[in-house]
PDB file of C-alpha atoms and ligand atoms in Angstrom:
ATOM      1  CA  MET V   1      85.691  61.169  74.383  1.00 31.00           C
ATOM      2  CA  LEU V   2      85.332  64.800  75.163  1.00 31.00           C
ATOM      3  CA  SER V   3      88.130  66.386  77.010  1.00 30.00           C
ATOM      4  CA  LEU V   4      88.101  69.063  79.585  1.00 27.00           C
ATOM      5  CA  ARG V   5      89.067  72.108  77.682  1.00 29.00           C
ATOM      6  CA  SER V   6      89.135  74.676  80.372  1.00 30.00           C
ATOM      7  CA  THR V   7      89.207  74.864  84.072  1.00 26.00           C
ATOM      8  CA  ALA V   8      86.445  77.134  85.146  1.00 31.00           C
ATOM      9  CA  ILE V   9      84.394  76.208  88.146  1.00 31.00           C
ATOM     10  CA  LEU V  10      80.982  77.275  89.244  1.00 32.00           C
ATOM     11  CA  THR V  11      79.900  77.540  92.814  1.00 28.00           C
ATOM     12  CA  ARG V  12      76.596  78.641  94.168  1.00 28.00           C
ATOM     13  CA  SER V  13      74.656  78.317  97.346  1.00 29.00           C
ATOM     14  CA  SER V  14      71.035  78.821  96.415  1.00 29.00           C
ATOM     15  CA  PRO V  15      68.778  77.444  93.723  1.00 32.00           C
ATOM     16  CA  ILE V  16      69.146  79.018  90.349  1.00 30.00           C
ATOM     17  CA  SER V  17      66.591  81.483  89.268  1.00 31.00           C
ATOM     18  CA  SER V  18      66.790  83.817  86.373  1.00 30.00           C
ATOM     19  CA  SER V  19      67.270  86.681  88.740  1.00 30.00           C
ATOM     20  CA  ASN V  20      70.317  85.555  90.621  1.00 28.00           C
ATOM     21  CA  ALA V  21      73.662  84.363  89.539  1.00 29.00           C
ATOM     22  CA  ALA V  22      76.563  82.060  90.075  1.00 32.00           C
ATOM     23  CA  THR V  23      80.097  82.662  91.029  1.00 29.00           C
ATOM     24  CA  VAL V  24      82.374  81.760  88.214  1.00 34.00           C
ATOM     25  CA  VAL V  25      85.991  81.281  88.878  1.00 30.00           C
ATOM     26  CA  GLY V  26      88.293  80.610  86.012  1.00 31.00           C
ATOM     27  CA  ARG V  27      91.923  79.722  86.012  1.00 29.00           C
ATOM     28  CA  GLU V  28      91.991  81.690  82.851  1.00 32.00           C
ATOM     29  CA  ARG V  29      91.812  85.318  83.658  1.00 31.00           C
ATOM     30  CA  ALA V  30      88.896  87.178  82.214  1.00 32.00           C
ATOM     31  CA  CYS V  31      89.570  87.376  78.549  1.00 32.00           C
ATOM     32  CA  ASP V  32      87.849  87.876  75.265  1.00 35.00           C
ATOM     33  CA  ARG V  33      88.456  84.412  73.932  1.00 34.00           C
ATOM     34  CA  PRO V  34      85.930  81.675  74.494  1.00 35.00           C
ATOM     35  CA  LEU V  35      86.395  79.093  77.178  1.00 32.00           C
ATOM     36  CA  THR V  36      84.663  75.774  76.909  1.00 33.00           C
ATOM     37  CA  VAL V  37      83.858  74.014  80.123  1.00 34.00           C
ATOM     38  CA  MET V  38      82.143  70.825  81.010  1.00 33.00           C
ATOM     39  CA  LYS V  39      79.079  71.119  83.109  1.00 35.00           C
ATOM     40  CA  ALA V  40      79.504  70.372  86.764  1.00 32.00           C
ATOM     41  CA  PRO V  41      76.091  69.914  88.308  1.00 32.00           C
ATOM     42  CA  SER V  42      77.475  68.150  91.322  1.00 30.00           C
ATOM     43  CA  VAL V  43      79.865  70.993  91.903  1.00 28.00           C
ATOM     44  CA  ILE V  44      77.474  73.802  91.393  1.00 29.00           C
ATOM     45  CA  GLY V  45      74.519  72.101  93.011  1.00 28.00           C
ATOM     46  CA  VAL V  46      72.022  72.644  90.266  1.00 31.00           C
ATOM     47  CA  SER V  47      70.345  70.195  88.000  1.00 34.00           C
ATOM     48  CA  GLU V  48      71.768  69.488  84.608  1.00 37.00           C
ATOM     49  CA  ARG V  49      68.635  70.943  83.137  1.00 36.00           C
ATOM     50  CA  ASP V  50      69.374  74.205  84.863  1.00 37.00           C
ATOM     51  CA  VAL V  51      72.783  74.221  83.313  1.00 37.00           C
ATOM     52  CA  LEU V  52      72.083  72.965  79.866  1.00 37.00           C
ATOM     53  CA  GLY V  53      68.424  72.793  79.186  1.00 37.00           C
ATOM     54  CA  ALA V  54      67.307  76.170  80.281  1.00 33.00           C
ATOM     55  CA  ASP V  55      67.965  79.353  78.510  1.00 31.00           C
ATOM     56  CA  MET V  56      70.321  81.214  80.709  1.00 34.00           C
ATOM     57  CA  SER V  57      72.425  84.239  80.618  1.00 32.00           C
ATOM     58  CA  TRP V  58      74.741  84.742  83.520  1.00 34.00           C
ATOM     59  CA  THR V  59      76.035  88.062  84.360  1.00 30.00           C
ATOM     60  CA  MET V  60      79.193  88.106  86.340  1.00 31.00           C
ATOM     61  CA  GLY V  61      79.857  90.691  88.921  1.00 30.00           C
ATOM     62  CA  ARG V  62      82.569  93.226  88.894  1.00 28.00           C
ATOM     63  CA  GLY V  63      85.917  91.956  90.008  1.00 27.00           C
ATOM     64  CA  LEU V  64      86.416  88.845  87.927  1.00 30.00           C
ATOM     65  CA  THR V  65      89.843  89.942  86.913  1.00 29.00           C
ATOM     66  CA  ARG V  66      90.790  90.726  90.483  1.00 27.00           C
ATOM     67  CA  ARG V  67      89.786  87.524  92.136  1.00 30.00           C
ATOM     68  CA  LYS V  68      92.413  85.074  93.228  1.00 31.00           C
ATOM     69  CA  PRO V  69      91.483  81.584  92.035  1.00 33.00           C
ATOM     70  CA  GLU V  70      89.871  79.487  94.731  1.00 35.00           C
ATOM     71  CA  PRO V  71      91.072  75.957  95.222  1.00 32.00           C
ATOM     72  CA  LEU V  72      89.079  73.814  92.837  1.00 29.00           C
ATOM     73  CA  LYS V  73      86.340  71.983  94.669  1.00 30.00           C
ATOM     74  CA  GLY V  74      85.720  69.507  91.927  1.00 29.00           C
ATOM     75  CA  TRP V  75      86.055  68.907  88.269  1.00 28.00           C
ATOM     76  CA  PHE V  76      83.483  69.130  85.606  1.00 31.00           C
ATOM     77  CA  ARG V  77      82.090  65.746  84.913  1.00 31.00           C
ATOM     78  CA  GLU V  78      82.654  64.253  81.523  1.00 32.00           C
ATOM     79  CA  THR V  79      79.299  63.112  80.331  1.00 33.00           C
ATOM     80  CA  GLY V  80      79.553  63.566  76.620  1.00 34.00           C
ATOM     81  CA  TRP V  81      77.398  66.625  76.762  1.00 38.00           C
ATOM     82  CA  GLU V  82      78.949  69.982  76.863  1.00 40.00           C
ATOM     83  CA  THR V  83      78.169  73.565  76.999  1.00 38.00           C
ATOM     84  CA  ASP V  84      80.202  76.530  76.022  1.00 37.00           C
ATOM     85  CA  TRP V  85      80.645  79.425  78.316  1.00 39.00           C
ATOM     86  CA  THR V  86      82.008  82.517  76.784  1.00 36.00           C
ATOM     87  CA  PHE V  87      83.709  85.168  78.798  1.00 36.00           C
ATOM     88  CA  SER V  88      83.498  88.571  77.340  1.00 36.00           C
ATOM     89  CA  SER V  89      85.237  90.845  79.704  1.00 38.00           C
ATOM     90  CA  ALA V  90      86.102  93.852  77.678  1.00 38.00           C
ATOM     91  CA  HIS V  91      84.111  95.757  80.250  1.00 34.00           C
ATOM     92  CA  ALA V  92      84.248  95.697  84.008  1.00 28.00           C
ATOM     93  CA  ASN V  93      81.177  93.521  84.215  1.00 34.00           C
ATOM     94  CA  ALA V  94      81.849  90.373  82.305  1.00 34.00           C
ATOM     95  CA  ARG V  95      78.883  88.517  80.898  1.00 36.00           C
ATOM     96  CA  LEU V  96      78.780  84.793  80.652  1.00 44.00           C
ATOM     97  CA  MET V  97      76.423  83.139  78.223  1.00 56.00           C
ATOM     98  CA  THR V  98      75.529  79.500  78.010  1.00 76.00           C
ATOM     99  CA  ARG V  99      75.071  77.843  74.675  1.00 92.00           C
ATOM    100  CA  PRO V 100      71.991  75.679  74.611  1.00 96.00           C
ATOM    101  CA  LEU V 101      72.909  72.129  73.712  1.00 97.00           C
ATOM    102  CA  ILE V 102      71.077  70.557  70.792  1.00 98.00           C
ATOM    103  CA  ALA V 103      71.285  66.812  70.265  1.00 98.00           C
ATOM    104  CA  VAL V 104      71.446  65.982  66.565  1.00 98.00           C
ATOM    105  CA  LEU V 105      70.535  62.319  66.383  1.00 98.00           C
ATOM    106  CA  ASN V 106      70.731  60.127  63.308  1.00 98.00           C
ATOM    107  CA  GLY V 107      69.178  56.730  62.792  1.00 98.00           C
ATOM    108  CA  PRO V 108      70.131  53.635  60.830  1.00 98.00           C
ATOM    109  CA  ASN V 109      72.079  53.643  57.589  1.00 98.00           C
ATOM    110  CA  LEU V 110      72.853  57.333  57.757  1.00 98.00           C
ATOM    111  CA  ASN V 111      76.456  56.326  58.441  1.00 98.00           C
ATOM    112  CA  MET V 112      76.352  55.177  54.801  1.00 97.00           C
ATOM    113  CA  LEU V 113      75.656  58.641  53.444  1.00 98.00           C
ATOM    114  CA  GLY V 114      77.824  59.346  50.451  1.00 96.00           C
ATOM    115  CA  VAL V 115      77.730  55.770  49.223  1.00 96.00           C
ATOM    116  CA  ARG V 116      74.102  54.959  49.929  1.00 96.00           C
ATOM    117  CA  GLN V 117      71.733  55.667  47.016  1.00 95.00           C
ATOM    118  CA  PRO V 118      73.527  58.883  46.037  1.00 95.00           C
ATOM    119  CA  GLU V 119      70.756  59.676  43.550  1.00 94.00           C
ATOM    120  CA  MET V 120      68.427  59.904  46.557  1.00 96.00           C
ATOM    121  CA  TYR V 121      70.668  61.167  49.351  1.00 96.00           C
ATOM    122  CA  GLY V 122      73.490  62.908  47.511  1.00 94.00           C
ATOM    123  CA  SER V 123      77.220  62.398  47.785  1.00 95.00           C
ATOM    124  CA  VAL V 124      77.966  64.116  51.080  1.00 97.00           C
ATOM    125  CA  THR V 125      79.017  61.984  53.999  1.00 97.00           C
ATOM    126  CA  LEU V 126      77.759  62.008  57.560  1.00 98.00           C
ATOM    127  CA  ASP V 127      81.030  63.679  58.552  1.00 98.00           C
ATOM    128  CA  ASP V 128      80.145  66.496  56.151  1.00 98.00           C
ATOM    129  CA  VAL V 129      76.735  66.774  57.780  1.00 98.00           C
ATOM    130  CA  GLU V 130      78.342  66.915  61.208  1.00 98.00           C
ATOM    131  CA  ALA V 131      80.660  69.701  60.028  1.00 98.00           C
ATOM    132  CA  LEU V 132      77.686  71.581  58.605  1.00 98.00           C
ATOM    133  CA  CYS V 133      75.870  71.270  61.925  1.00 98.00           C
ATOM    134  CA  ALA V 134      78.916  72.422  63.881  1.00 98.00           C
ATOM    135  CA  GLU V 135      79.345  75.445  61.632  1.00 98.00           C
ATOM    136  CA  THR V 136      75.664  76.340  61.796  1.00 98.00           C
ATOM    137  CA  ALA V 137      75.543  75.879  65.550  1.00 98.00           C
ATOM    138  CA  GLU V 138      78.541  78.140  65.992  1.00 96.00           C
ATOM    139  CA  GLU V 139      76.805  80.811  63.964  1.00 97.00           C
ATOM    140  CA  LEU V 140      73.629  80.451  66.025  1.00 97.00           C
ATOM    141  CA  GLY V 141      75.322  80.294  69.406  1.00 96.00           C
ATOM    142  CA  LEU V 142      74.273  76.682  69.967  1.00 97.00           C
ATOM    143  CA  ALA V 143      76.309  73.677  71.010  1.00 97.00           C
ATOM    144  CA  VAL V 144      75.622  70.379  69.258  1.00 98.00           C
ATOM    145  CA  ASP V 145      76.089  66.774  70.179  1.00 98.00           C
ATOM    146  CA  PHE V 146      75.973  64.916  66.865  1.00 98.00           C
ATOM    147  CA  ARG V 147      75.449  61.154  66.927  1.00 98.00           C
ATOM    148  CA  GLN V 148      74.449  58.272  64.697  1.00 98.00           C
ATOM    149  CA  THR V 149      73.358  54.745  65.535  1.00 98.00           C
ATOM    150  CA  ASN V 150      71.915  51.792  63.705  1.00 98.00           C
ATOM    151  CA  GLY V 151      70.181  50.564  66.827  1.00 98.00           C
ATOM    152  CA  GLU V 152      66.641  51.486  67.743  1.00 98.00           C
ATOM    153  CA  GLY V 153      67.277  50.900  71.441  1.00 98.00           C
ATOM    154  CA  GLU V 154      70.362  53.073  71.434  1.00 98.00           C
ATOM    155  CA  LEU V 155      68.535  55.856  69.632  1.00 98.00           C
ATOM    156  CA  ILE V 156      65.762  55.678  72.229  1.00 98.00           C
ATOM    157  CA  SER V 157      68.299  55.751  75.069  1.00 98.00           C
ATOM    158  CA  TRP V 158      69.959  58.828  73.582  1.00 98.00           C
ATOM    159  CA  VAL V 159      66.584  60.533  73.339  1.00 98.00           C
ATOM    160  CA  GLN V 160      65.894  59.712  76.973  1.00 98.00           C
ATOM    161  CA  GLU V 161      69.300  61.051  78.001  1.00 97.00           C
ATOM    162  CA  CYS V 162      68.382  64.367  76.460  1.00 98.00           C
ATOM    163  CA  ARG V 163      65.926  65.010  79.240  1.00 95.00           C
ATOM    164  CA  GLY V 164      67.588  67.433  81.575  1.00 91.00           C
ATOM    165  CA  ARG V 165      70.681  67.623  79.431  1.00 94.00           C
ATOM    166  CA  ALA V 166      69.777  69.098  76.088  1.00 97.00           C
ATOM    167  CA  ALA V 167      67.663  72.069  75.166  1.00 97.00           C
ATOM    168  CA  GLY V 168      66.265  70.435  72.050  1.00 98.00           C
ATOM    169  CA  ILE V 169      66.512  67.531  69.631  1.00 98.00           C
ATOM    170  CA  VAL V 170      67.052  67.517  65.904  1.00 98.00           C
ATOM    171  CA  ILE V 171      66.488  64.007  64.652  1.00 98.00           C
ATOM    172  CA  ASN V 172      66.667  62.121  61.400  1.00 98.00           C
ATOM    173  CA  PRO V 173      65.242  58.796  62.551  1.00 98.00           C
ATOM    174  CA  ALA V 174      65.779  57.284  59.077  1.00 98.00           C
ATOM    175  CA  GLY V 175      63.969  53.934  58.742  1.00 98.00           C
ATOM    176  CA  TYR V 176      62.646  54.107  62.328  1.00 98.00           C
ATOM    177  CA  THR V 177      60.596  57.105  61.275  1.00 98.00           C
ATOM    178  CA  HIS V 178      58.065  54.808  59.723  1.00 98.00           C
ATOM    179  CA  THR V 179      58.100  51.961  62.207  1.00 98.00           C
ATOM    180  CA  SER V 180      58.986  52.991  65.720  1.00 98.00           C
ATOM    181  CA  VAL V 181      56.209  53.723  68.155  1.00 98.00           C
ATOM    182  CA  ALA V 182      58.820  53.370  70.905  1.00 98.00           C
ATOM    183  CA  LEU V 183      60.925  56.185  69.452  1.00 98.00           C
ATOM    184  CA  MET V 184      57.848  58.385  69.205  1.00 98.00           C
ATOM    185  CA  ASP V 185      57.035  57.597  72.844  1.00 98.00           C
ATOM    186  CA  ALA V 186      60.569  58.493  73.935  1.00 98.00           C
ATOM    187  CA  LEU V 187      60.417  61.808  72.118  1.00 98.00           C
ATOM    188  CA  LEU V 188      57.069  62.582  73.702  1.00 98.00           C
ATOM    189  CA  ALA V 189      58.452  61.639  77.104  1.00 98.00           C
ATOM    190  CA  VAL V 190      61.423  63.986  77.082  1.00 97.00           C
ATOM    191  CA  ASP V 191      59.253  67.021  76.593  1.00 94.00           C
ATOM    192  CA  LEU V 192      61.761  69.011  74.545  1.00 97.00           C
ATOM    193  CA  PRO V 193      61.424  70.846  71.251  1.00 98.00           C
ATOM    194  CA  VAL V 194      61.950  68.357  68.432  1.00 98.00           C
ATOM    195  CA  VAL V 195      62.644  69.033  64.777  1.00 98.00           C
ATOM    196  CA  GLU V 196      62.442  66.022  62.454  1.00 98.00           C
ATOM    197  CA  VAL V 197      64.683  66.027  59.411  1.00 98.00           C
ATOM    198  CA  HIS V 198      64.715  63.923  56.269  1.00 98.00           C
ATOM    199  CA  ILE V 199      67.181  64.404  53.477  1.00 98.00           C
ATOM    200  CA  SER V 200      64.775  63.081  50.878  1.00 97.00           C
ATOM    201  CA  ASN V 201      61.180  64.083  50.346  1.00 97.00           C
ATOM    202  CA  ILE V 202      59.466  61.178  52.069  1.00 97.00           C
ATOM    203  CA  HIS V 203      56.128  62.214  50.578  1.00 97.00           C
ATOM    204  CA  ARG V 204      57.376  61.696  47.044  1.00 96.00           C
ATOM    205  CA  ARG V 205      58.552  58.176  47.679  1.00 96.00           C
ATOM    206  CA  GLU V 206      56.956  54.869  48.541  1.00 95.00           C
ATOM    207  CA  THR V 207      53.623  55.074  50.321  1.00 96.00           C
ATOM    208  CA  PHE V 208      54.979  53.501  53.514  1.00 96.00           C
ATOM    209  CA  ARG V 209      57.399  56.418  53.917  1.00 97.00           C
ATOM    210  CA  ARG V 210      54.567  58.912  54.093  1.00 96.00           C
ATOM    211  CA  ARG V 211      53.717  57.803  57.592  1.00 96.00           C
ATOM    212  CA  SER V 212      55.989  59.130  60.304  1.00 98.00           C
ATOM    213  CA  TYR V 213      55.420  58.121  63.893  1.00 98.00           C
ATOM    214  CA  VAL V 214      58.086  60.605  64.896  1.00 98.00           C
ATOM    215  CA  SER V 215      56.083  63.490  63.454  1.00 98.00           C
ATOM    216  CA  GLN V 216      53.580  62.942  66.263  1.00 98.00           C
ATOM    217  CA  ALA V 217      56.264  64.161  68.637  1.00 98.00           C
ATOM    218  CA  ALA V 218      57.881  66.785  66.417  1.00 98.00           C
ATOM    219  CA  ASP V 219      57.357  70.512  66.554  1.00 98.00           C
ATOM    220  CA  GLY V 220      58.265  70.672  62.888  1.00 98.00           C
ATOM    221  CA  ILE V 221      59.479  68.595  59.974  1.00 98.00           C
ATOM    222  CA  ILE V 222      61.957  69.446  57.251  1.00 98.00           C
ATOM    223  CA  CYS V 223      62.231  67.057  54.354  1.00 98.00           C
ATOM    224  CA  GLY V 224      63.306  66.957  50.755  1.00 97.00           C
ATOM    225  CA  LEU V 225      65.898  69.718  50.934  1.00 97.00           C
ATOM    226  CA  GLY V 226      68.939  67.507  51.137  1.00 97.00           C
ATOM    227  CA  VAL V 227      71.400  67.784  53.977  1.00 98.00           C
ATOM    228  CA  ARG V 228      70.816  71.501  54.231  1.00 98.00           C
ATOM    229  CA  GLY V 229      67.706  70.406  56.104  1.00 98.00           C
ATOM    230  CA  TYR V 230      69.959  69.878  59.128  1.00 98.00           C
ATOM    231  CA  ALA V 231      71.117  73.485  59.053  1.00 98.00           C
ATOM    232  CA  LEU V 232      67.544  74.657  58.606  1.00 98.00           C
ATOM    233  CA  ALA V 233      66.468  72.487  61.505  1.00 98.00           C
ATOM    234  CA  LEU V 234      69.080  74.068  63.763  1.00 98.00           C
ATOM    235  CA  ARG V 235      67.910  77.522  62.716  1.00 98.00           C
ATOM    236  CA  ALA V 236      64.339  76.556  63.469  1.00 98.00           C
ATOM    237  CA  MET V 237      65.458  75.164  66.818  1.00 98.00           C
ATOM    238  CA  ALA V 238      67.238  78.411  67.672  1.00 97.00           C
ATOM    239  CA  ASP V 239      64.006  80.268  66.924  1.00 97.00           C
ATOM    240  CA  LEU V 240      61.970  77.872  69.036  1.00 97.00           C
ATOM    241  CA  LEU V 241      64.366  78.341  71.936  1.00 96.00           C
ATOM    242  CA  ASP V 242      64.268  82.100  71.494  1.00 93.00           C
ATOM    243  CA  GLU V 243      60.512  81.959  71.731  1.00 92.00           C
ATOM    244  CA  GLN V 244      60.822  80.128  75.041  1.00 86.00           C
ATOM    245  CA  THR V 245      63.172  82.780  76.357  1.00 74.00           C
ATOM    246  CA  ASP V 246      61.821  85.583  78.383  1.00 52.00           C
ATOM    247  CA  LEU V 247      65.090  86.991  79.608  1.00 51.00           C
ATOM    248  CA  PRO V 248      65.234  90.720  79.200  1.00 51.00           C
ATOM    249  CA  ASP V 249      68.081  92.069  77.099  1.00 48.00           C
ATOM    250  CA  ASP V 250      69.044  94.378  79.877  1.00 47.00           C
ATOM    251  CA  HIS V 251      70.590  92.436  82.744  1.00 39.00           C
ATOM    252  CA  SER V 252      71.289  95.454  84.893  1.00 43.00           C
ATOM    253  CA  ASP V 253      69.061  94.071  87.649  1.00 41.00           C
ATOM    254  CA  ARG V 254      71.232  91.008  87.869  1.00 34.00           C
ATOM    255  CA  ASP V 255      74.383  93.064  87.703  1.00 40.00           C
ATOM    256  CA  GLN V 256      73.166  94.819  90.809  1.00 42.00           C
ATOM    257  CA  ALA V 257      72.026  91.707  92.602  1.00 38.00           C
ATOM    258  CA  PHE V 258      75.216  89.764  92.120  1.00 36.00           C
ATOM    259  CA  HIS V 259      78.394  90.728  93.908  1.00 37.00           C
ATOM    260  CA  PRO V 260      80.383  87.539  94.219  1.00 38.00           C
ATOM    261  CA  TYR V 261      83.550  89.167  95.414  1.00 40.00           C
ATOM    262  CA  GLU V 262      82.000  91.638  97.768  1.00 45.00           C
ATOM    263  CA  GLY V 263      83.833  91.970 101.027  1.00 50.00           C
ATOM    264  CA  GLU V 264      86.848  90.107  99.806  1.00 46.00           C
ATOM    265  CA  GLU V 265      90.271  91.363 100.388  1.00 50.00           C
ATOM    266  CA  GLY V 266      91.487  93.166  97.322  1.00 48.00           C
ATOM    267  CA  ALA V 267      88.065  93.204  95.679  1.00 40.00           C
TER     268      ALA V 267
HETATM  269  O1  DQA G 301      66.956  56.168  55.941  1.00 77.33           O
HETATM  270  C1  DQA G 301      66.148  56.959  55.504  1.00 77.33           C
HETATM  271  C2  DQA G 301      66.531  58.334  55.285  1.00 77.33           C
HETATM  272  C3  DQA G 301      65.423  59.340  55.416  1.00 77.33           C
HETATM  273  O2  DQA G 301      65.173  59.584  56.771  1.00 77.33           O
HETATM  274  C4  DQA G 301      65.907  60.654  54.801  1.00 77.33           C
HETATM  275  O3  DQA G 301      66.747  61.295  55.419  1.00 77.33           O
HETATM  276  O4  DQA G 301      65.483  61.014  53.706  1.00 77.33           O
HETATM  277  C5  DQA G 301      64.143  58.852  54.777  1.00 77.33           C
HETATM  278  C6  DQA G 301      63.732  57.495  55.337  1.00 77.33           C
HETATM  279  O5  DQA G 301      62.536  57.045  54.701  1.00 77.33           O
HETATM  280  C7  DQA G 301      64.802  56.496  55.069  1.00 77.33           C
HETATM  281  O6  DQA G 301      64.467  55.263  55.657  1.00 77.33           O
END
């Protein structure tokens, strides 16, 4: 279970748009080290998609370091999905960036990596793959939720849960690649960027592996490059998300529009 790792709270009164901003109150004073918080849609009154799915860059107004902490109005819900918020407050105007959450989903028998047909899949374990994904995500400024299941229904439920929660899906559907219309339908339904990964080159193997239902729902496919395909998939996902982003680099307009501590005593 994920634990609450920091105690920041978001409050806002109007719907999010890319041109306004939220008030962010942290128990931690503005600092240069990262804070990880759980999302709190019920607290901040925005949809989970706004928090996690959308590309967002929040610019905090002047005065973060001067604000007295408000009483907490609620706690971030623990949902198993998280986002990282990084305070960088070397300057008077601190900037808060969300990390888009990418679900990395693995299908049946991938828990057996390392012992399963090593001549085909190599000797690395699924834990190694998870570590690789975490490292790559860190480098790319993404957050990952890495999961594996042997159940088709569970995999489909996880895909469905991504809607409104994740910014994209990297999936190695394993055996369900070649059989599951339902998984394909779920991926089509969530309407998120999808990158399909296979450790082995499915086109060099048995004929039945050449057909992938999942590919119908995938933006791209990486196969045959071993587990590094996961890292490549995350890189591709970062690019896809960048392409969706139309935020200007210069947030000065938002800096001007957002004065959360205006009028406050001591601000
Ligand atoms: O389980 C797997 C693993 C696999 O998805 C791969 O990663 O190469 C390829 C599938 O055909 C197979 O059923």
